[in-house]
CSV table of C-alpha atoms in Angstrom, one decimal:
chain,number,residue,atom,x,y,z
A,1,UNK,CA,17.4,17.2,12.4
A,2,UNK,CA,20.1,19.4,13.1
A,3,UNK,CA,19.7,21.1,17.6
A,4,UNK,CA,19.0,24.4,15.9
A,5,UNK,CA,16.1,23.3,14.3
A,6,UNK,CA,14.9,20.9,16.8
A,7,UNK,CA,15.3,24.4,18.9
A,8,UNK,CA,12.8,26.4,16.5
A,9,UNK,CA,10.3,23.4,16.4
A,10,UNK,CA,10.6,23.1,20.6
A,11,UNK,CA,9.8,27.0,20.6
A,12,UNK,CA,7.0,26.5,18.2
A,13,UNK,CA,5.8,23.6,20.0
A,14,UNK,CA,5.9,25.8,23.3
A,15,UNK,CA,3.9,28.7,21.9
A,16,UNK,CA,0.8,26.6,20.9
A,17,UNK,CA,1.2,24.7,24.6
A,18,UNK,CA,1.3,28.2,25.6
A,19,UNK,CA,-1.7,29.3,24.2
A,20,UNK,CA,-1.1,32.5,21.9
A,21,UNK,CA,-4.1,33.9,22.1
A,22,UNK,CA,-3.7,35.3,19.0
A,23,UNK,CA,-7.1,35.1,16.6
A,24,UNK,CA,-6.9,33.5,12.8
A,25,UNK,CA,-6.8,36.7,11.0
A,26,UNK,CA,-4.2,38.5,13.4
A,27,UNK,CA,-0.6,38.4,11.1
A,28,UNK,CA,2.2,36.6,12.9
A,29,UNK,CA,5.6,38.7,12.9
A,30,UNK,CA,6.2,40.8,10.3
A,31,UNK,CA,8.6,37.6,8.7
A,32,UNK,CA,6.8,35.3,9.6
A,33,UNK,CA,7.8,34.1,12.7
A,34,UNK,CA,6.4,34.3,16.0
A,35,UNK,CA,5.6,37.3,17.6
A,36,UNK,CA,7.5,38.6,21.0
A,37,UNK,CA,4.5,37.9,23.1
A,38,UNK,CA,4.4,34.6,21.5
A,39,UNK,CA,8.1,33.3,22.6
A,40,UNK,CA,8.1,34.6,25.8
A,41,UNK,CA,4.9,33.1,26.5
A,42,UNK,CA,6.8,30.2,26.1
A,43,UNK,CA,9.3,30.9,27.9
A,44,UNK,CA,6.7,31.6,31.0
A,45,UNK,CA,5.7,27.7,30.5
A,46,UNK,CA,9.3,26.9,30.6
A,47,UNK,CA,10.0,28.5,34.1
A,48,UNK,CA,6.8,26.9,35.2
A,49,UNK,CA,8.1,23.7,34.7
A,50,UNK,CA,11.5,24.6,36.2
A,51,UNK,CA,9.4,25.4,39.6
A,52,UNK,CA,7.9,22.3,39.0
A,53,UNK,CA,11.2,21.1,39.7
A,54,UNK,CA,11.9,19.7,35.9
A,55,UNK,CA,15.5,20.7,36.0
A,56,UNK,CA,16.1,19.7,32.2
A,57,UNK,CA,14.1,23.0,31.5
A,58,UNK,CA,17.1,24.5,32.7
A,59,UNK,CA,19.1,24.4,29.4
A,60,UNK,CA,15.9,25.1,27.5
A,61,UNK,CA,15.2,28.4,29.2
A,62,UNK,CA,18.7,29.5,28.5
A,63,UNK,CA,18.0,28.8,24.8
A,64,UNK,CA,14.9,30.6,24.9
A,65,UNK,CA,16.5,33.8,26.1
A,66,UNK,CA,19.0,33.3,23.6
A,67,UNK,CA,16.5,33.5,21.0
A,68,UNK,CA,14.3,36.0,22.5
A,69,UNK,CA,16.6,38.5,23.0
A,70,UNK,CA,17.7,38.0,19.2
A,71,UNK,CA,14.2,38.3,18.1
A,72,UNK,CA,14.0,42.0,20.4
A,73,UNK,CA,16.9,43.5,19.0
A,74,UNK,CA,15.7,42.3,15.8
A,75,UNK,CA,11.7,44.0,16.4
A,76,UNK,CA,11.4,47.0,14.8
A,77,UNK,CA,9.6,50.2,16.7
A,78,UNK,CA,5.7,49.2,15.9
A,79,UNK,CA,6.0,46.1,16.8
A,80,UNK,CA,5.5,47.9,20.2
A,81,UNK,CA,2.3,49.3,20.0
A,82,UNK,CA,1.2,45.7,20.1
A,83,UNK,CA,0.4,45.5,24.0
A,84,UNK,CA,1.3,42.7,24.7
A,85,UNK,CA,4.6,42.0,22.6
A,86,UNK,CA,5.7,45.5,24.9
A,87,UNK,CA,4.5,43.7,28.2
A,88,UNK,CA,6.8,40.7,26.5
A,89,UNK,CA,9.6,42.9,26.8
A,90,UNK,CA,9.2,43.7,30.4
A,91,UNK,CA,8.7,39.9,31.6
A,92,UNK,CA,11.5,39.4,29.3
A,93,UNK,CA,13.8,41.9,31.6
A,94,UNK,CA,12.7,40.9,34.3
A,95,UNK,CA,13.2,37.0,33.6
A,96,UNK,CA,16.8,37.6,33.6
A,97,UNK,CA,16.9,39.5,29.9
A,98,UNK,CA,20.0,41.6,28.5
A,99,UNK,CA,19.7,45.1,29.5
A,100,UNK,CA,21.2,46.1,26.3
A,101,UNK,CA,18.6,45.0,24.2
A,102,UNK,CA,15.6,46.1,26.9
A,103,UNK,CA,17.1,49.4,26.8
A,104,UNK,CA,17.9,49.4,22.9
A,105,UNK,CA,13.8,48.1,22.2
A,106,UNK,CA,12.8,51.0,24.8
A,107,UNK,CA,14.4,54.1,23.3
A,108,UNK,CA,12.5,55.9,21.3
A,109,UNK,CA,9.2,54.4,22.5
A,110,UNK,CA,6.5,57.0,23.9
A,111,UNK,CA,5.7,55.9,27.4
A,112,UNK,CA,3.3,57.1,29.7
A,113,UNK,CA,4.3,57.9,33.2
A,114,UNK,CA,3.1,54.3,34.4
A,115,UNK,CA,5.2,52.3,31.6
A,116,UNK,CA,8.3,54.9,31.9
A,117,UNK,CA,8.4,54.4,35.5
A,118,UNK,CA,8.5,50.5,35.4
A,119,UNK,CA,10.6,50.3,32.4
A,120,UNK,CA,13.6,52.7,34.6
A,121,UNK,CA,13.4,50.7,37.8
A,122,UNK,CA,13.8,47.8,36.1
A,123,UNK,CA,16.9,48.8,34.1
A,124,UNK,CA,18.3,50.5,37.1
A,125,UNK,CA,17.4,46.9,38.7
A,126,UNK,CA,19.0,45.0,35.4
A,127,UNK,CA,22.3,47.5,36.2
A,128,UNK,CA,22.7,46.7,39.6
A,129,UNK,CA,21.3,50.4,40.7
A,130,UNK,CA,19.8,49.2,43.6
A,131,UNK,CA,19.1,52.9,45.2
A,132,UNK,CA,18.2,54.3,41.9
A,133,UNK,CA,15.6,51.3,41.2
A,134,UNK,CA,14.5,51.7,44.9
A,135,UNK,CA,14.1,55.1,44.2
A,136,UNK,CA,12.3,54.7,40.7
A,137,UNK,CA,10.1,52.3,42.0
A,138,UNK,CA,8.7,53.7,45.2
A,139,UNK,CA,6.4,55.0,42.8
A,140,UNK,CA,5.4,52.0,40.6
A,141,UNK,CA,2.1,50.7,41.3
A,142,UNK,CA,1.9,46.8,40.0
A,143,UNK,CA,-1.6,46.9,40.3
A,144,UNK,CA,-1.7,49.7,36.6
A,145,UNK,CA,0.3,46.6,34.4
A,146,UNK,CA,-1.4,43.3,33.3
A,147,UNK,CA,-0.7,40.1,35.7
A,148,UNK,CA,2.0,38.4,34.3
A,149,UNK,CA,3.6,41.9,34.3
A,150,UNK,CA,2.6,42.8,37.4
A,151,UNK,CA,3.7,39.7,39.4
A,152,UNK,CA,7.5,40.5,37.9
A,153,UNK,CA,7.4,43.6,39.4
A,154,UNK,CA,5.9,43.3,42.8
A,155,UNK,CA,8.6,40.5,43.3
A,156,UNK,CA,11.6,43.3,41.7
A,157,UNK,CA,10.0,45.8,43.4
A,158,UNK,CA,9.6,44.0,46.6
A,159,UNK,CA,13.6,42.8,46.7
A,160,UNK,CA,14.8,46.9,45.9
A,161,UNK,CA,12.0,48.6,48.8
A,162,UNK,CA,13.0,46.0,51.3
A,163,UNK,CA,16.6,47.6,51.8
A,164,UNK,CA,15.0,50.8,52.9
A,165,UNK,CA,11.6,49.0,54.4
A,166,UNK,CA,11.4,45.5,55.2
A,167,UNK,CA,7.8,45.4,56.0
A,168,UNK,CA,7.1,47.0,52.6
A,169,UNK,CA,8.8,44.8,51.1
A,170,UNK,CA,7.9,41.8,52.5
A,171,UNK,CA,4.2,42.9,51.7
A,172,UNK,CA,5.0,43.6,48.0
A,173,UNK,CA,6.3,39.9,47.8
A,174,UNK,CA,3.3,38.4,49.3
A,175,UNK,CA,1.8,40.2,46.2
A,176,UNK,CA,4.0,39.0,43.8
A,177,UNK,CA,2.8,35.4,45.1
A,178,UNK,CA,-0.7,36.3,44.9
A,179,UNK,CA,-0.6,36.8,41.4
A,180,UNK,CA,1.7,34.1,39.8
A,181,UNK,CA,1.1,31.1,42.1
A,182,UNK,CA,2.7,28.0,41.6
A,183,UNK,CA,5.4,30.0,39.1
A,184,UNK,CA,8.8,30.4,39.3
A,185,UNK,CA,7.9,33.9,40.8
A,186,UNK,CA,6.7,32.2,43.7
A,187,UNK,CA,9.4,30.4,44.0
A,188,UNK,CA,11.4,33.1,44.0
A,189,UNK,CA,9.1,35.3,46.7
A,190,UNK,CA,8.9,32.5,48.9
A,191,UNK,CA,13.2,32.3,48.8
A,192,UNK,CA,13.7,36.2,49.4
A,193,UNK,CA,10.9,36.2,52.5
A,194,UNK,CA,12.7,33.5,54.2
A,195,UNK,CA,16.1,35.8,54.4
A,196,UNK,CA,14.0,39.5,54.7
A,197,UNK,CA,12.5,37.6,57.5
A,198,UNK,CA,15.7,37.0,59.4
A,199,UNK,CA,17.3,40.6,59.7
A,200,UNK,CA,13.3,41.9,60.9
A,201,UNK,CA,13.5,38.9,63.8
A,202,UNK,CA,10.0,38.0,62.1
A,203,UNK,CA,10.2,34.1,63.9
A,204,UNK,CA,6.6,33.9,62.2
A,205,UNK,CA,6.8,34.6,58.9
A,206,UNK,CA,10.3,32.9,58.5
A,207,UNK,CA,8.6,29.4,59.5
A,208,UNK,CA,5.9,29.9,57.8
A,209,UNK,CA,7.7,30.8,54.4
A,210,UNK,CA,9.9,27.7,55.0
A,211,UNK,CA,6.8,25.5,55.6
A,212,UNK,CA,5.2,27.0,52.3
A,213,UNK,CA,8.7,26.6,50.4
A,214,UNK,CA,9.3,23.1,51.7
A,215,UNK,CA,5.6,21.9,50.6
A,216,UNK,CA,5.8,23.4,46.9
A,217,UNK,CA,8.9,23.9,46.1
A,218,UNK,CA,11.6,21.4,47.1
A,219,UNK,CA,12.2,20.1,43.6
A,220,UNK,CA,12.7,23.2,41.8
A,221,UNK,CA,16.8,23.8,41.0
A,222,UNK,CA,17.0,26.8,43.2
A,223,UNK,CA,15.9,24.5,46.4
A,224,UNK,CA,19.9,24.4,47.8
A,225,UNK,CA,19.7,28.0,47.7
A,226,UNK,CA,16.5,28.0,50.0
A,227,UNK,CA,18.7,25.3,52.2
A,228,UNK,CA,21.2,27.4,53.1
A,229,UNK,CA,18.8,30.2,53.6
A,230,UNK,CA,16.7,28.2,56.1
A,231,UNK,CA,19.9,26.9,58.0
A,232,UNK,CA,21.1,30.5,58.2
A,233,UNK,CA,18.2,31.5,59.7
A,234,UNK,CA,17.4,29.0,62.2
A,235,UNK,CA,20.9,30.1,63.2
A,236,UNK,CA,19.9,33.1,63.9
A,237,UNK,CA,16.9,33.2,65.2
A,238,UNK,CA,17.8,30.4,67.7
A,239,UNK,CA,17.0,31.7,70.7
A,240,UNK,CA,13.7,32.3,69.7
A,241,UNK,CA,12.8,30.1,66.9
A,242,UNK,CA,10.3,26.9,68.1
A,243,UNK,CA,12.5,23.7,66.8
A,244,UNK,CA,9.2,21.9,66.5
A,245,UNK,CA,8.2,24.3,63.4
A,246,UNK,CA,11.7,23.4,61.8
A,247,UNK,CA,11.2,19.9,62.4
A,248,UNK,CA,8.1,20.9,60.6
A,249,UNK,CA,8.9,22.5,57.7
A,250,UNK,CA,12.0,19.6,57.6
A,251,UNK,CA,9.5,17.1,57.2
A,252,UNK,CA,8.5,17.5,54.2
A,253,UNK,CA,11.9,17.2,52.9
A,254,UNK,CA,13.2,13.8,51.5
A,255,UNK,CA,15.4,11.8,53.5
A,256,UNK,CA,19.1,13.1,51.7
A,257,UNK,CA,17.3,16.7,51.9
A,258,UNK,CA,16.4,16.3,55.6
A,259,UNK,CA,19.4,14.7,56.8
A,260,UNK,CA,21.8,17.0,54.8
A,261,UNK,CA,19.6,20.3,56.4
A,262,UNK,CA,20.2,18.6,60.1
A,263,UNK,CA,23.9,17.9,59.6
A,264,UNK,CA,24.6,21.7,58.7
A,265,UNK,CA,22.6,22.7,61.7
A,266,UNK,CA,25.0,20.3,63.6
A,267,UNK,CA,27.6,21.5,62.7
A,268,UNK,CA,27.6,25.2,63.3
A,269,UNK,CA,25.9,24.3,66.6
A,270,UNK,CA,28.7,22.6,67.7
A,271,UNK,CA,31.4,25.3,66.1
A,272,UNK,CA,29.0,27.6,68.1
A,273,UNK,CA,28.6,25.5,71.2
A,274,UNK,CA,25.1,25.8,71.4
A,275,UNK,CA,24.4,22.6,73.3
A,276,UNK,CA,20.8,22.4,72.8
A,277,UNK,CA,21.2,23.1,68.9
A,278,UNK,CA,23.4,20.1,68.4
A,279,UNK,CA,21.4,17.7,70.3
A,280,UNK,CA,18.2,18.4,68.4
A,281,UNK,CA,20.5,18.4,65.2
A,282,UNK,CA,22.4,15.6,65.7
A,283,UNK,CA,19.4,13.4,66.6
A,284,UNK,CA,17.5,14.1,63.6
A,285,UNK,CA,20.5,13.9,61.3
A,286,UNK,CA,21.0,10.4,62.8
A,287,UNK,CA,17.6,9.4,63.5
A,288,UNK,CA,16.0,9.0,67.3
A,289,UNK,CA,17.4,5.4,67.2
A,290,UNK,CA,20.6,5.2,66.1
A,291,UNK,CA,21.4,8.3,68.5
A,292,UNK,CA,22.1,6.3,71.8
A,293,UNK,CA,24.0,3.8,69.0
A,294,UNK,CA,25.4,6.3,66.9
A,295,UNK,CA,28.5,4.1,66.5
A,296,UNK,CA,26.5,2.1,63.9
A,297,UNK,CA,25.6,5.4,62.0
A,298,UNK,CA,26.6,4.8,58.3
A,299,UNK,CA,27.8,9.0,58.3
A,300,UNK,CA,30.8,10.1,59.6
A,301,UNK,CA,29.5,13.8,60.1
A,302,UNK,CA,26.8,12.4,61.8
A,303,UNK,CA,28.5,10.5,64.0
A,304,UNK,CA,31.1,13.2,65.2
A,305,UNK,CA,28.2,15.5,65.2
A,306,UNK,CA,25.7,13.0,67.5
A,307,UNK,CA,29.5,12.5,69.8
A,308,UNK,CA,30.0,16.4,70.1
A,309,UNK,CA,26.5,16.6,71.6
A,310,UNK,CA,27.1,14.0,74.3
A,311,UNK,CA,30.8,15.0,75.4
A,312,UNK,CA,29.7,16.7,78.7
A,313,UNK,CA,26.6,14.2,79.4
A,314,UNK,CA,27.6,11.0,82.0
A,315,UNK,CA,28.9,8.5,79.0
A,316,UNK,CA,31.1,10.6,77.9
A,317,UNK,CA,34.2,7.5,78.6
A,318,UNK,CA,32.5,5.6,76.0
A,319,UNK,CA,32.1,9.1,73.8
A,320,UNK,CA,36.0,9.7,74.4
A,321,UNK,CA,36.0,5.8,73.2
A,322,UNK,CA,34.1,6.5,70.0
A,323,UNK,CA,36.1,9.9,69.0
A,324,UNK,CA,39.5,7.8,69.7
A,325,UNK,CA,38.0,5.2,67.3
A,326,UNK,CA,36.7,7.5,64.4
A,327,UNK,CA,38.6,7.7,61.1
A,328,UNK,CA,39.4,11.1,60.7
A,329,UNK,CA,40.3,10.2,56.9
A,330,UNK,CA,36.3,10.3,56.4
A,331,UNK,CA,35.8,13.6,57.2
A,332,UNK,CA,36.7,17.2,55.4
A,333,UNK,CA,39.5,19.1,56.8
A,334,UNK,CA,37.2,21.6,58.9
A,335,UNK,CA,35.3,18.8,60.4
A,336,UNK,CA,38.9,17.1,61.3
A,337,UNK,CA,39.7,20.0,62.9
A,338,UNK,CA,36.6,19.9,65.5
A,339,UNK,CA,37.0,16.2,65.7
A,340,UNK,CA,40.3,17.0,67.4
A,341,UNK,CA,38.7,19.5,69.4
A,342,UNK,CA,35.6,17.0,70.6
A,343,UNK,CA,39.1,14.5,72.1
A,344,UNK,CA,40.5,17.2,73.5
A,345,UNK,CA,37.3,18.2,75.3
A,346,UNK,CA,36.2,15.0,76.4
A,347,UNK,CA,39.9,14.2,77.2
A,348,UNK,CA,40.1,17.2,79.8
A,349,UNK,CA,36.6,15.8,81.3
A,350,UNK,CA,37.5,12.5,82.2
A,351,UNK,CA,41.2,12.9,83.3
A,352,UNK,CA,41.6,12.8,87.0
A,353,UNK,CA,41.7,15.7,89.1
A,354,UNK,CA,44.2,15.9,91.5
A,355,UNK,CA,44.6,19.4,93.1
A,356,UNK,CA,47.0,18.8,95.7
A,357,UNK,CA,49.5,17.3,94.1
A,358,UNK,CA,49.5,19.4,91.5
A,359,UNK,CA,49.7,22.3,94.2
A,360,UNK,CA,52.6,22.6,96.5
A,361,UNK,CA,51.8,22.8,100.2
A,362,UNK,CA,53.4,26.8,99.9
A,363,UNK,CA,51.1,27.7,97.9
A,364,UNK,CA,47.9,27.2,100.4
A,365,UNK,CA,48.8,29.7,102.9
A,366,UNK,CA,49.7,32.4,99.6
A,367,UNK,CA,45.9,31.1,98.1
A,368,UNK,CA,44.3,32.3,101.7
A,369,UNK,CA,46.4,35.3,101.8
A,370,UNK,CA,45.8,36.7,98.5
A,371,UNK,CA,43.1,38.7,97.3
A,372,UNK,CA,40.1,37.9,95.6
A,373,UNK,CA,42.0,39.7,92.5
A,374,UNK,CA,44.8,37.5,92.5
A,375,UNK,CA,45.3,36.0,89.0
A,376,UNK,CA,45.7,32.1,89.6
A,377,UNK,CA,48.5,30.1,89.5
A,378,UNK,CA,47.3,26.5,89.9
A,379,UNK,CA,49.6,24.3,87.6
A,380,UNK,CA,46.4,22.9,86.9
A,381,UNK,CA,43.9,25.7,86.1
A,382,UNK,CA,47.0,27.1,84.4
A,383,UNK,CA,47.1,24.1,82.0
A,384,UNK,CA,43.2,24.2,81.4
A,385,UNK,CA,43.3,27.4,80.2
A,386,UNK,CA,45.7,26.6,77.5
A,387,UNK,CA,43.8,23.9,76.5
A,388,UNK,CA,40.6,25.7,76.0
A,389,UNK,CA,42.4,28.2,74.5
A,390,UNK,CA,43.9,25.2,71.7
A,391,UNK,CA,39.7,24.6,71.5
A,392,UNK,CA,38.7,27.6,70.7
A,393,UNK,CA,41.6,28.4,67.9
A,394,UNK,CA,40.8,24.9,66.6
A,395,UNK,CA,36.7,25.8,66.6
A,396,UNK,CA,37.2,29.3,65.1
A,397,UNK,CA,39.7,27.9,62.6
A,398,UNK,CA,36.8,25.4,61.6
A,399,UNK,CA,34.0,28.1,60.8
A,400,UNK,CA,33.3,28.4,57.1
C-alpha cells in the first residue's frame, strides 16, 4: 500500500471512529468522498489524542489539514448550506487552517450578522490582525454557534479581548474549557491562563491553572511550552507566590519534568540573587537528601546550583572546596560563567580580613576627619568593589 493510500484509509478509518452522524440515505460528497464535516471530525479525534499526549498524532494532524484544506478549496458553494460542513470550515480555521482557502470558501457565501461576525474575527485572527479581530469580536457571542464551534472561538476570542481586558479574557477562556474538556482546546486555555495570569498579579488563578495543567495535561507535545510558562511566572510573582502550591502543581510532574522545572528556577534565582528562590530550587532539583551531600549529586547544574545557595551560610570553606573541585567542562557556557562567579564570591567570604594593614596609620586621623560624604579609600573596600563589580558583569552576562 503506497503512504498516500494508507493516508485515505486512516482518514476513513477516523471518520467512522469519529462518528459522522450522517443517516443511510444522506449522499456523501458530491464525488464520493467524505464530506467536510466528515474529515474535520476526524481531525477533532486526532487533536484529542494529541492532548492525550499521543505525540505520533502529531504528523497525522498535519496530514489531515493537508487534505482538508484541499478538499475546501475543492467544495463548491452549496456544499455550504449544509450546516455543519460550514461549522467545519470554522473549526478548520481555527485549528490552524490556511486563511487563503477560509477566505476563498467564504466569499460569496450569505451570512447572517452572527456567522459574518465570527467568520471576520477569525480571518483578522488567521492574519495576525490582532486589533481588528479584537475589535470584530467584541461583539461575537459563542454562545449563537454550535459547541464544537463555540469552544474555538471563546478560546480565539479569549486570547484577542485579553490585550484590551484581561479579566474578560481570562473569563472567555474558562468558557472555552467549559465546553471542550479534555480537548486540545483545553489544553490550550489552560496554557494562555497561566501567562494572562502573570501580567494581572492573579497569584490564584496562576496556581491553580498550573495545578489543573500539570494533572491533565503533562503529556500532551505542547507541555515544554507550559514549562517555561510556569517558570516565568513563578519568577514573577515571587514575592507573593506560596512555594508550597508550586511544589504542588510540580508534583505531579515526572521526575526528569520535575527536576528539569526546579533547575531553571535555580538558575535564574541565583542569576537574580534571590537567596530564598535558590534554596527551595536547589533542594528540590537535588532532592532533600542529597542537598547537605550535594557533592554526590549525579547533575552538574544541580550541584553548582545547590553550592550557589549555600555560599554565604557557615560551610561555605567546604562550598569554596566543592566549586574549586567542579568540572566546569560539564556545564554550558552561561552556567560556566556563574560558576566563576559562585568562587569568586565565596573566595571574597572566606579570605581574611585584615584592615590595618591594609590601611596606613595616615589614613586614621583623615577617616575621623572627613565627612560622612567622603568617598572611601580603603585599599580594601576599594578592591571589593571591583570584585563585585567582575560579579555582577559575569551574572548579567549569564542571563538568557
Amino acid at each position: 500500500m503506497k503512504p498516500r493510500d494508507g493516508i485515505a484509509v486512516l482518514v476513513l478509518a477516523l471518520a467512522a471512529l469519529a462518528g459522522s452522524g450522517a443517516r443511510a440515505e444522506e449522499p456523501a460528497a458530491r464525488d464520493g468522498g467524505l464530506q467536510p464535516y466528515q474529515m474535520v471530525r476526524s481531525l477533532e479525534l486526532v487533536q484529542d489524542r494529541i492532548a492525550g499526549g499521543d505525540h505520533a498524532a502529531l504528523p497525522m494532524q498535519k496530514k489531515l489539514l493537508e487534505l482538508i484544506d484541499a478538499r475546501f478549496r475543492n467544495a463548491q458553494g452549496q456544499e455550504f448550506t449544509e450546516r455543519r460542513n460550514f461549522d467545519a470550515l470554522m473549526v478548520y480555521a481555527m485549528s490552524g487552517g490556511n486563511p487563503e482557502t477560509v477566505a476563498a470558501s467564504l466569499a460569496g457565501l450569505s451570512l447572517d450578522e452572527a456567522d459574518r461576525a465570527a467568520t471576520e474575527g477569525v480571518l483578522s485572527y488567521l492574519g495576525g490582525d490582532v486589533a481588528e479581530a479584537r475589535r470584530v469580536m467584541a461583539s461575537v457571542d459563542p454562545a449563537a454557534h454550535t459547541q464544537d464551534v463555540a469552544a474555538f472561538l471563546a478560546l480565539v476570542k479569549g486570547s484577542v479581548v485579553a490585550g484590551d481586558d484581561v479579566k474578560s479574557g481570562l473569563a472567555m477562556l474558562d468558557r472555552a474549557r467549559l465546553l471542550a474538556p479534555g480537548t486540545l482546546v483545553e489544553e490550550a486555555a489552560l496554557r494562555r491562563t497561566l501567562a494572562l495570569a502573570v501580567p494581572s498579579g492573579d497569584v490564584e488563578r496562576f496556581t491553580r491553572a498550573a495545578e489543573q495543567y500539570s494533572r491533565r495535561f503533562l503529556r500532551s507535545p505542547y507541555a515544554a511550552q507550559f514549562a517555561e510558562t510556569f517558570v516565568a511566572g513563578i519568577l514573577a510573582l515571587k514575592d507573593s507566590i506560596d512555594l508550597a502550591r508550586v511544589e504542588q502543581a510540580v508534583s505531579w510532574m515526572t521526575q526528569e519534568q520535575a527536576r528539569t522545572v526546579y533547575l531553571r528556577l535555580a538558575r535564574r534565582a541565583a542569576i537574580d540573587g534571590d537567596t530564598a528562590l535558590l534554596e527551595f530550587a536547589s533542594r528540590r532539583s537535588t532532592g532533600e537528601a542529597e542537598a547537605e551531600a550535594v557533592s554526590d549529586a549525579s547533575d552538574a547544574r544541580s550541584e553548582l546550583y545547590a553550592s550557589i545557595s549555600s555560599v554565604t551560610s557557615d560551610s561555605v570553606d567546604a562550598v569554596l572546596d566543592r566549586l574549586i573541585e567542579m568540572d566546569a567542562s560539564r556545564l554550558s557556557s552561561a552556567d560556566r560563567a556563574l560558576l566563576e562567579a559562585a568562587r569568586t564570591v565565596a573566595t571574597e567570604v572566606v579570605a581574611p580580613v585584615n584592615v590595618l594593614a591594609a590601611r596606613p596609620p595616615a589614613e586614621d586621623a583623615q577617616s575621623a576627619a572627613g565627612g560622612a560624604d567622603d568617598a572611601p579609600t580603603d585599599p580594601l573596600v576599594t578592591s571589593a568593589r571591583a570584585r563585585l563589580e567582575e560579579i555582577d558583569r559575569l551574572l548579567e552576562e549569564s542571563k538568557p
